[in-house]
Amino acid sequence: MLQDQQWQPVPGAAGAEIYPFLRKPDVTCSNAYLIRTPGEILIVDTGADPGQMERILELVDGLLREAPRPITLFLTHCHADHCLQAIQNPRFRALPDLSIAAGETGARALEAGDAFMTAAELMGWEVGPLPSVCSLLAGCDCEALETDDGIVLHRQQIPLRSGDTLTVYHTPGHTPDSICIRLGGCLFIGDLLFSANPGIAGVAGWDQPALLETVGRARWILAHEPVTVCCPGHGRDIPAAAVPSLLDRLDADARRLSAVGTFDRERLEDSLEHAADLLQEANRLFSAIAGRLYALAYRLEELGEDEEARRYQDLLETDRIDGFLAEFSQFADEFAAGKRLEIQFVLKAVQVIQRIEAHFAGDRLNHVVDASLLRRADRLLTDFMKTIFGYRETGLLAPADLQPMIRGLVAAVSAPPFSDEAFIEAADDPAAYRAELVSRLAYLPLLEDVELVLDDEGSFPPVLVDRERFSDEVAGVLEDMAAAGAREIRLALRREGDAAGLLVEGSVPISPRRLRFYRRKFGLAGASLAISGNGAGLFLLLKPAPS
C-alpha cells in the first residue's frame, strides 16, 4: 500500500518515485500523484484544493532546484474536482517546461472553459480556458487492442526520459475522455470505480454502454498488464487483486442504470430541495416508528416479558439511525452557514439514506408498526434516490372510485388494526396469541382525540390514482394535522368539472416547506395540490380516468 505524502518507489518502474496525496473520498477535490524520475516530473491530477496545490508546488520547486527537467500533468478526466487548480493557479501555469495532457474530448472542453463538461457548474465554480492541452490517444502512436470479449481498447505508450514507459488507456463511461494511466505496477484509474454511484451517474459525459465496455477493458488491463496497485481519484489505493470484485459490482450497478437522467444544474436543485425535505420527514417518521417500539417494549416489560421486550427493541437500530440523522442535521447546518457546497449536501443525503437502509428492516416490523407508516418510511428513501438518478416516475396510476377509497381510508385510521374475534381464536395457539397481544400493545391511536368529519355526498367520476400511495399520504396528512393540534379534521369530496378531488382541512396553517413536501409526494400519487382558502387545508385534485 502507498504511504500518504511520502516519497516511495513506484513498483515496477526503475528509478521512479511517487508522492501520493490520498484524501478521504470528497467530491470537491480528487487525489493527486506526484512522480519524480531522473529525467522528468509527472503529475496525475492536481485536485481542486488550494492547499493541496501549494504543497505540490513546494515539492516541484524543490525538484527543479535539484535538477531542471520537464513537467507533464496528466488528467484522468476533465472534471473540475480533478483539475481546478491547474486552471486557476497562476503559479502552476507559470512553471517552466510545463505540458498538460488529457483525453481528446477533455482537452477540447478544458481549452474552451466548458463549465458543463468539466462539471464546474454543479460545484458553483467558475472555470476559464486552459490553453494548449495536448490530446492523448488521438495520434498515429495510438494502438487498438481487442479484449477477450471483443471490446476495443485504445492504448498509447509514451517513452520517458528515464527509460520507463508510461501507458495510457482510453476508458470512457464516466466521461468520454476518461483514461487510465500506468507507470510500472501503478495503474491510475480516476473515477472509474465510482462511476455508477448515486450523484455521479448521469454527470456530464456519463455513458452507460461505454462504461459497461470499460469494465471489460479494465479487466483486460488487470489480466494482461503488470499492475500491482490501483490508484483511484478518491480514497485509498487498492491492491490489484481486490479490483476484479469491485469491477463486478460496478458492472451490476451500471446495468441497472439504463434510464438514468442527466445530472445537471436542474436536477441538482431538485435533489437539493428534496434533501432538505428528507431530513425533516425522516426525523418525523423514524421517531414515530421508534416511539411505537419503545412503547411496546415498555408494556411488555410491565407484563414481565423482558426477553420479548428486548427482541422488539432490537428490531430497529434506533440509536444508529438517530446518529445518522444527527450527523445529517449537523451537515445541514454547515451547508446553511455556507461551509458546504450544494452537491456536498445532496451527496451527504445519499450517504445517510444508504446507511439507514442498511439498518432499517421494515419487513420485520409489519406486525408491530402500522403498514402505512412503514410504506411511507420506505418511499421516503426510495423516492429521493429516484430523484438523484433522474427517474421520472408518476406512480402506479390506475382507475379508481374515489368515494369508497376515502371511506375505506377513514374507517382504517379510525379503528384499531385488530379484532376481538381474532384474539379469542388465537387463545389455543401460543405463537398466534403472542402476535395478537403484541399488535394490541403496539397500537398507538394517533387520531384518538380527533373527530374526522367526512362529506362525500353526491356522485363522482372514476379518477386516475395510485391508490395505496395516495391513501398512505392522506393518512400522513391527518397525522400531521393531529400532531399540530387539530381536534377536528374535515374531509370533503369535491367535483371539479369532469374530475374529482379531496379537500382535507385542519385548523393550523400549513407551512410553505410542508406544502412543498406534500406537493412532491401527492404528485407521485397522481394528484395536483392546492392550499385551501384558510391556509390550513389541502385540495387534492385527481385526473379523470379514461372512459
mmCIF file with all atom_site columns, N, CA and C in Angstrom, residues 16-66:
data_model
loop_
_atom_site.group_PDB
_atom_site.id
_atom_site.type_symbol
_atom_site.label_atom_id
_atom_site.label_alt_id
_atom_site.label_comp_id
_atom_site.label_asym_id
_atom_site.label_entity_id
_atom_site.label_seq_id
_atom_site.pdbx_PDB_ins_code
_atom_site.Cartn_x
_atom_site.Cartn_y
_atom_site.Cartn_z
_atom_site.occupancy
_atom_site.B_iso_or_equiv
_atom_site.pdbx_formal_charge
_atom_site.auth_seq_id
_atom_site.auth_comp_id
_atom_site.auth_asym_id
_atom_site.auth_atom_id
_atom_site.pdbx_PDB_model_num
ATOM 1   N N  . ALA A 1 16 ? 11.923  5.530  -10.509 1.00 0.00 ? 16 ALA A N  1
ATOM 2   C CA . ALA A 1 16 ? 10.788  6.442  -10.347 1.00 0.00 ? 16 ALA A CA 1
ATOM 3   C C  . ALA A 1 16 ? 10.271  6.366  -8.916  1.00 0.00 ? 16 ALA A C  1
ATOM 4   N N  . GLU A 1 17 ? 9.937   7.530  -8.352  1.00 0.00 ? 17 GLU A N  1
ATOM 5   C CA . GLU A 1 17 ? 9.365   7.599  -7.009  1.00 0.00 ? 17 GLU A CA 1
ATOM 6   C C  . GLU A 1 17 ? 8.060   8.389  -7.058  1.00 0.00 ? 17 GLU A C  1
ATOM 7   N N  . ILE A 1 18 ? 7.171   8.034  -6.163  1.00 0.00 ? 18 ILE A N  1
ATOM 8   C CA . ILE A 1 18 ? 5.840   8.644  -6.153  1.00 0.00 ? 18 ILE A CA 1
ATOM 9   C C  . ILE A 1 18 ? 5.557   9.280  -4.796  1.00 0.00 ? 18 ILE A C  1
ATOM 10  N N  . TYR A 1 19 ? 4.863   10.412 -4.841  1.00 0.00 ? 19 TYR A N  1
ATOM 11  C CA . TYR A 1 19 ? 4.438   11.126 -3.630  1.00 0.00 ? 19 TYR A CA 1
ATOM 12  C C  . TYR A 1 19 ? 2.923   11.315 -3.754  1.00 0.00 ? 19 TYR A C  1
ATOM 13  N N  . PRO A 1 20 ? 2.135   10.422 -3.160  1.00 0.00 ? 20 PRO A N  1
ATOM 14  C CA . PRO A 1 20 ? 0.682   10.492 -3.350  1.00 0.00 ? 20 PRO A CA 1
ATOM 15  C C  . PRO A 1 20 ? 0.005   11.432 -2.348  1.00 0.00 ? 20 PRO A C  1
ATOM 16  N N  . PHE A 1 21 ? -1.009  12.120 -2.800  1.00 0.00 ? 21 PHE A N  1
ATOM 17  C CA . PHE A 1 21 ? -1.895  12.895 -1.929  1.00 0.00 ? 21 PHE A CA 1
ATOM 18  C C  . PHE A 1 21 ? -3.216  12.129 -1.860  1.00 0.00 ? 21 PHE A C  1
ATOM 19  N N  . LEU A 1 22 ? -3.378  11.326 -0.832  1.00 0.00 ? 22 LEU A N  1
ATOM 20  C CA . LEU A 1 22 ? -4.537  10.446 -0.701  1.00 0.00 ? 22 LEU A CA 1
ATOM 21  C C  . LEU A 1 22 ? -5.532  11.080 0.262   1.00 0.00 ? 22 LEU A C  1
ATOM 22  N N  . ARG A 1 23 ? -6.700  11.363 -0.228  1.00 0.00 ? 23 ARG A N  1
ATOM 23  C CA . ARG A 1 23 ? -7.720  12.067 0.546   1.00 0.00 ? 23 ARG A CA 1
ATOM 24  C C  . ARG A 1 23 ? -8.889  11.139 0.846   1.00 0.00 ? 23 ARG A C  1
ATOM 25  N N  . LYS A 1 24 ? -9.620  11.462 1.912   1.00 0.00 ? 24 LYS A N  1
ATOM 26  C CA . LYS A 1 24 ? -10.905 10.794 2.099   1.00 0.00 ? 24 LYS A CA 1
ATOM 27  C C  . LYS A 1 24 ? -11.798 11.150 0.918   1.00 0.00 ? 24 LYS A C  1
ATOM 28  N N  . PRO A 1 25 ? -12.625 10.204 0.456   1.00 0.00 ? 25 PRO A N  1
ATOM 29  C CA . PRO A 1 25 ? -13.475 10.495 -0.700  1.00 0.00 ? 25 PRO A CA 1
ATOM 30  C C  . PRO A 1 25 ? -14.270 11.783 -0.503  1.00 0.00 ? 25 PRO A C  1
ATOM 31  N N  . ASP A 1 26 ? -14.138 12.695 -1.439  1.00 0.00 ? 26 ASP A N  1
ATOM 32  C CA . ASP A 1 26 ? -14.768 14.006 -1.351  1.00 0.00 ? 26 ASP A CA 1
ATOM 33  C C  . ASP A 1 26 ? -14.951 14.522 -2.772  1.00 0.00 ? 26 ASP A C  1
ATOM 34  N N  . VAL A 1 27 ? -16.189 14.801 -3.129  1.00 0.00 ? 27 VAL A N  1
ATOM 35  C CA . VAL A 1 27 ? -16.498 15.194 -4.497  1.00 0.00 ? 27 VAL A CA 1
ATOM 36  C C  . VAL A 1 27 ? -15.867 16.531 -4.870  1.00 0.00 ? 27 VAL A C  1
ATOM 37  N N  . THR A 1 28 ? -15.417 17.330 -3.892  1.00 0.00 ? 28 THR A N  1
ATOM 38  C CA . THR A 1 28 ? -14.885 18.657 -4.199  1.00 0.00 ? 28 THR A CA 1
ATOM 39  C C  . THR A 1 28 ? -13.398 18.665 -4.500  1.00 0.00 ? 28 THR A C  1
ATOM 40  N N  . CYS A 1 29 ? -12.703 17.561 -4.273  1.00 0.00 ? 29 CYS A N  1
ATOM 41  C CA . CYS A 1 29 ? -11.272 17.522 -4.586  1.00 0.00 ? 29 CYS A CA 1
ATOM 42  C C  . CYS A 1 29 ? -10.810 16.083 -4.733  1.00 0.00 ? 29 CYS A C  1
ATOM 43  N N  . SER A 1 30 ? -10.038 15.837 -5.774  1.00 0.00 ? 30 SER A N  1
ATOM 44  C CA . SER A 1 30 ? -9.513  14.492 -6.017  1.00 0.00 ? 30 SER A CA 1
ATOM 45  C C  . SER A 1 30 ? -8.168  14.304 -5.337  1.00 0.00 ? 30 SER A C  1
ATOM 46  N N  . ASN A 1 31 ? -7.721  13.064 -5.339  1.00 0.00 ? 31 ASN A N  1
ATOM 47  C CA . ASN A 1 31 ? -6.329  12.774 -5.028  1.00 0.00 ? 31 ASN A CA 1
ATOM 48  C C  . ASN A 1 31 ? -5.421  13.411 -6.085  1.00 0.00 ? 31 ASN A C  1
ATOM 49  N N  . ALA A 1 32 ? -4.155  13.502 -5.760  1.00 0.00 ? 32 ALA A N  1
ATOM 50  C CA . ALA A 1 32 ? -3.137  13.894 -6.740  1.00 0.00 ? 32 ALA A CA 1
ATOM 51  C C  . ALA A 1 32 ? -1.916  13.011 -6.521  1.00 0.00 ? 32 ALA A C  1
ATOM 52  N N  . TYR A 1 33 ? -1.163  12.794 -7.590  1.00 0.00 ? 33 TYR A N  1
ATOM 53  C CA . TYR A 1 33 ? 0.015   11.927 -7.509  1.00 0.00 ? 33 TYR A CA 1
ATOM 54  C C  . TYR A 1 33 ? 1.182   12.638 -8.192  1.00 0.00 ? 33 TYR A C  1
ATOM 55  N N  . LEU A 1 34 ? 2.241   12.858 -7.453  1.00 0.00 ? 34 LEU A N  1
ATOM 56  C CA . LEU A 1 34 ? 3.454   13.494 -7.973  1.00 0.00 ? 34 LEU A CA 1
ATOM 57  C C  . LEU A 1 34 ? 4.517   12.412 -8.134  1.00 0.00 ? 34 LEU A C  1
ATOM 58  N N  . ILE A 1 35 ? 5.136   12.362 -9.312  1.00 0.00 ? 35 ILE A N  1
ATOM 59  C CA . ILE A 1 35 ? 6.137   11.323 -9.613  1.00 0.00 ? 35 ILE A CA 1
ATOM 60  C C  . ILE A 1 35 ? 7.412   12.006 -10.090 1.00 0.00 ? 35 ILE A C  1
ATOM 61  N N  . ARG A 1 36 ? 8.542   11.558 -9.548  1.00 0.00 ? 36 ARG A N  1
ATOM 62  C CA . ARG A 1 36 ? 9.829   12.083 -9.996  1.00 0.00 ? 36 ARG A CA 1
ATOM 63  C C  . ARG A 1 36 ? 10.671  10.954 -10.579 1.00 0.00 ? 36 ARG A C  1
ATOM 64  N N  . THR A 1 37 ? 11.349  11.271 -11.665 1.00 0.00 ? 37 THR A N  1
ATOM 65  C CA . THR A 1 37 ? 12.345  10.380 -12.248 1.00 0.00 ? 37 THR A CA 1
ATOM 66  C C  . THR A 1 37 ? 13.582  11.239 -12.517 1.00 0.00 ? 37 THR A C  1
ATOM 67  N N  . PRO A 1 38 ? 14.691  10.626 -12.841 1.00 0.00 ? 38 PRO A N  1
ATOM 68  C CA . PRO A 1 38 ? 15.873  11.448 -13.153 1.00 0.00 ? 38 PRO A CA 1
ATOM 69  C C  . PRO A 1 38 ? 15.658  12.387 -14.341 1.00 0.00 ? 38 PRO A C  1
ATOM 70  N N  . GLY A 1 39 ? 14.684  12.045 -15.216 1.00 0.00 ? 39 GLY A N  1
ATOM 71  C CA . GLY A 1 39 ? 14.541  12.837 -16.443 1.00 0.00 ? 39 GLY A CA 1
ATOM 72  C C  . GLY A 1 39 ? 13.305  13.705 -16.522 1.00 0.00 ? 39 GLY A C  1
ATOM 73  N N  . GLU A 1 40 ? 12.326  13.548 -15.619 1.00 0.00 ? 40 GLU A N  1
ATOM 74  C CA . GLU A 1 40 ? 11.087  14.326 -15.729 1.00 0.00 ? 40 GLU A CA 1
ATOM 75  C C  . GLU A 1 40 ? 10.330  14.326 -14.406 1.00 0.00 ? 40 GLU A C  1
ATOM 76  N N  . ILE A 1 41 ? 9.350   15.228 -14.365 1.00 0.00 ? 41 ILE A N  1
ATOM 77  C CA . ILE A 1 41 ? 8.396   15.288 -13.254 1.00 0.00 ? 41 ILE A CA 1
ATOM 78  C C  . ILE A 1 41 ? 7.023   15.045 -13.851 1.00 0.00 ? 41 ILE A C  1
ATOM 79  N N  . LEU A 1 42 ? 6.306   14.082 -13.278 1.00 0.00 ? 42 LEU A N  1
ATOM 80  C CA . LEU A 1 42 ? 4.957   13.751 -13.753 1.00 0.00 ? 42 LEU A CA 1
ATOM 81  C C  . LEU A 1 42 ? 3.962   14.027 -12.632 1.00 0.00 ? 42 LEU A C  1
ATOM 82  N N  . ILE A 1 43 ? 2.789   14.530 -12.998 1.00 0.00 ? 43 ILE A N  1
ATOM 83  C CA . ILE A 1 43 ? 1.700   14.736 -12.043 1.00 0.00 ? 43 ILE A CA 1
ATOM 84  C C  . ILE A 1 43 ? 0.451   14.096 -12.632 1.00 0.00 ? 43 ILE A C  1
ATOM 85  N N  . VAL A 1 44 ? -0.240  13.311 -11.823 1.00 0.00 ? 44 VAL A N  1
ATOM 86  C CA . VAL A 1 44 ? -1.535  12.760 -12.234 1.00 0.00 ? 44 VAL A CA 1
ATOM 87  C C  . VAL A 1 44 ? -2.607  13.478 -11.424 1.00 0.00 ? 44 VAL A C  1
ATOM 88  N N  . ASP A 1 45 ? -3.349  14.366 -12.084 1.00 0.00 ? 45 ASP A N  1
ATOM 89  C CA . ASP A 1 45 ? -4.390  15.200 -11.477 1.00 0.00 ? 45 ASP A CA 1
ATOM 90  C C  . ASP A 1 45 ? -3.790  16.154 -10.440 1.00 0.00 ? 45 ASP A C  1
ATOM 91  N N  . THR A 1 46 ? -4.418  17.301 -10.290 1.00 0.00 ? 46 THR A N  1
ATOM 92  C CA . THR A 1 46 ? -3.992  18.257 -9.260  1.00 0.00 ? 46 THR A CA 1
ATOM 93  C C  . THR A 1 46 ? -5.009  18.380 -8.145  1.00 0.00 ? 46 THR A C  1
ATOM 94  N N  . GLY A 1 47 ? -6.275  18.014 -8.417  1.00 0.00 ? 47 GLY A N  1
ATOM 95  C CA . GLY A 1 47 ? -7.332  18.271 -7.460  1.00 0.00 ? 47 GLY A CA 1
ATOM 96  C C  . GLY A 1 47 ? -7.780  19.718 -7.537  1.00 0.00 ? 47 GLY A C  1
ATOM 97  N N  . ALA A 1 48 ? -8.662  20.093 -6.599  1.00 0.00 ? 48 ALA A N  1
ATOM 98  C CA . ALA A 1 48 ? -9.244  21.436 -6.590  1.00 0.00 ? 48 ALA A CA 1
ATOM 99  C C  . ALA A 1 48 ? -8.910  22.216 -5.333  1.00 0.00 ? 48 ALA A C  1
ATOM 100 N N  . ASP A 1 49 ? -8.209  21.592 -4.403  1.00 0.00 ? 49 ASP A N  1
ATOM 101 C CA . ASP A 1 49 ? -7.932  22.233 -3.127  1.00 0.00 ? 49 ASP A CA 1
ATOM 102 C C  . ASP A 1 49 ? -6.677  23.102 -3.213  1.00 0.00 ? 49 ASP A C  1
ATOM 103 N N  . PRO A 1 50 ? -6.775  24.407 -2.882  1.00 0.00 ? 50 PRO A N  1
ATOM 104 C CA . PRO A 1 50 ? -5.600  25.274 -2.977  1.00 0.00 ? 50 PRO A CA 1
ATOM 105 C C  . PRO A 1 50 ? -4.446  24.816 -2.085  1.00 0.00 ? 50 PRO A C  1
ATOM 106 N N  . GLY A 1 51 ? -4.756  24.329 -0.893  1.00 0.00 ? 51 GLY A N  1
ATOM 107 C CA . GLY A 1 51 ? -3.699  23.854 -0.007  1.00 0.00 ? 51 GLY A CA 1
ATOM 108 C C  . GLY A 1 51 ? -2.939  22.688 -0.592  1.00 0.00 ? 51 GLY A C  1
ATOM 109 N N  . GLN A 1 52 ? -3.671  21.761 -1.234  1.00 0.00 ? 52 GLN A N  1
ATOM 110 C CA . GLN A 1 52 ? -3.014  20.618 -1.876  1.00 0.00 ? 52 GLN A CA 1
ATOM 111 C C  . GLN A 1 52 ? -2.094  21.106 -2.993  1.00 0.00 ? 52 GLN A C  1
ATOM 112 N N  . MET A 1 53 ? -2.573  22.066 -3.775  1.00 0.00 ? 53 MET A N  1
ATOM 113 C CA . MET A 1 53 ? -1.745  22.589 -4.869  1.00 0.00 ? 53 MET A CA 1
ATOM 114 C C  . MET A 1 53 ? -0.503  23.299 -4.342  1.00 0.00 ? 53 MET A C  1
ATOM 115 N N  . GLU A 1 54 ? -0.640  24.034 -3.238  1.00 0.00 ? 54 GLU A N  1
ATOM 116 C CA . GLU A 1 54 ? 0.528   24.709 -2.677  1.00 0.00 ? 54 GLU A CA 1
ATOM 117 C C  . GLU A 1 54 ? 1.605   23.706 -2.276  1.00 0.00 ? 54 GLU A C  1
ATOM 118 N N  . ARG A 1 55 ? 1.189   22.585 -1.722  1.00 0.00 ? 55 ARG A N  1
ATOM 119 C CA . ARG A 1 55 ? 2.154   21.554 -1.336  1.00 0.00 ? 55 ARG A CA 1
ATOM 120 C C  . ARG A 1 55 ? 2.788   20.919 -2.580  1.00 0.00 ? 55 ARG A C  1
ATOM 121 N N  . ILE A 1 56 ? 2.006   20.694 -3.633  1.00 0.00 ? 56 ILE A N  1
ATOM 122 C CA . ILE A 1 56 ? 2.566   20.169 -4.883  1.00 0.00 ? 56 ILE A CA 1
ATOM 123 C C  . ILE A 1 56 ? 3.614   21.127 -5.429  1.00 0.00 ? 56 ILE A C  1
ATOM 124 N N  . LEU A 1 57 ? 3.287   22.429 -5.430  1.00 0.00 ? 57 LEU A N  1
ATOM 125 C CA . LEU A 1 57 ? 4.229   23.416 -5.960  1.00 0.00 ? 57 LEU A CA 1
ATOM 126 C C  . LEU A 1 57 ? 5.499   23.487 -5.126  1.00 0.00 ? 57 LEU A C  1
ATOM 127 N N  . GLU A 1 58 ? 5.389   23.371 -3.814  1.00 0.00 ? 58 GLU A N  1
ATOM 128 C CA . GLU A 1 58 ? 6.586   23.350 -2.967  1.00 0.00 ? 58 GLU A CA 1
ATOM 129 C C  . GLU A 1 58 ? 7.500   22.201 -3.366  1.00 0.00 ? 58 GLU A C  1
ATOM 130 N N  . LEU A 1 59 ? 6.913   21.022 -3.554  1.00 0.00 ? 59 LEU A N  1
ATOM 131 C CA . LEU A 1 59 ? 7.705   19.852 -3.918  1.00 0.00 ? 59 LEU A CA 1
ATOM 132 C C  . LEU A 1 59 ? 8.314   20.008 -5.305  1.00 0.00 ? 59 LEU A C  1
ATOM 133 N N  . VAL A 1 60 ? 7.518   20.516 -6.257  1.00 0.00 ? 60 VAL A N  1
ATOM 134 C CA . VAL A 1 60 ? 8.026   20.703 -7.618  1.00 0.00 ? 60 VAL A CA 1
ATOM 135 C C  . VAL A 1 60 ? 9.167   21.717 -7.623  1.00 0.00 ? 60 VAL A C  1
ATOM 136 N N  . ASP A 1 61 ? 9.020   22.815 -6.885  1.00 0.00 ? 61 ASP A N  1
ATOM 137 C CA . ASP A 1 61 ? 10.089  23.808 -6.816  1.00 0.00 ? 61 ASP A CA 1
ATOM 138 C C  . ASP A 1 61 ? 11.379  23.165 -6.298  1.00 0.00 ? 61 ASP A C  1
ATOM 139 N N  . GLY A 1 62 ? 11.268  22.328 -5.275  1.00 0.00 ? 62 GLY A N  1
ATOM 140 C CA . GLY A 1 62 ? 12.447  21.654 -4.741  1.00 0.00 ? 62 GLY A CA 1
ATOM 141 C C  . GLY A 1 62 ? 13.088  20.731 -5.758  1.00 0.00 ? 62 GLY A C  1
ATOM 142 N N  . LEU A 1 63 ? 12.248  20.003 -6.511  1.00 0.00 ? 63 LEU A N  1
ATOM 143 C CA . LEU A 1 63 ? 12.785  19.095 -7.529  1.00 0.00 ? 63 LEU A CA 1
ATOM 144 C C  . LEU A 1 63 ? 13.488  19.872 -8.638  1.00 0.00 ? 63 LEU A C  1
ATOM 145 N N  . LEU A 1 64 ? 12.919  21.005 -9.025  1.00 0.00 ? 64 LEU A N  1
ATOM 146 C CA . LEU A 1 64 ? 13.535  21.797 -10.089 1.00 0.00 ? 64 LEU A CA 1
ATOM 147 C C  . LEU A 1 64 ? 14.850  22.411 -9.629  1.00 0.00 ? 64 LEU A C  1
ATOM 148 N N  . ARG A 1 65 ? 14.966  22.734 -8.339  1.00 0.00 ? 65 ARG A N  1
ATOM 149 C CA . ARG A 1 65 ? 16.242  23.239 -7.837  1.00 0.00 ? 65 ARG A CA 1
ATOM 150 C C  . ARG A 1 65 ? 17.312  22.148 -7.877  1.00 0.00 ? 65 ARG A C  1
ATOM 151 N N  . GLU A 1 66 ? 16.870  20.901 -7.631  1.00 0.00 ? 66 GLU A N  1
ATOM 152 C CA . GLU A 1 66 ? 17.830  19.790 -7.704  1.00 0.00 ? 66 GLU A CA 1
ATOM 153 C C  . GLU A 1 66 ? 18.323  19.586 -9.136  1.00 0.00 ? 66 GLU A C  1
#
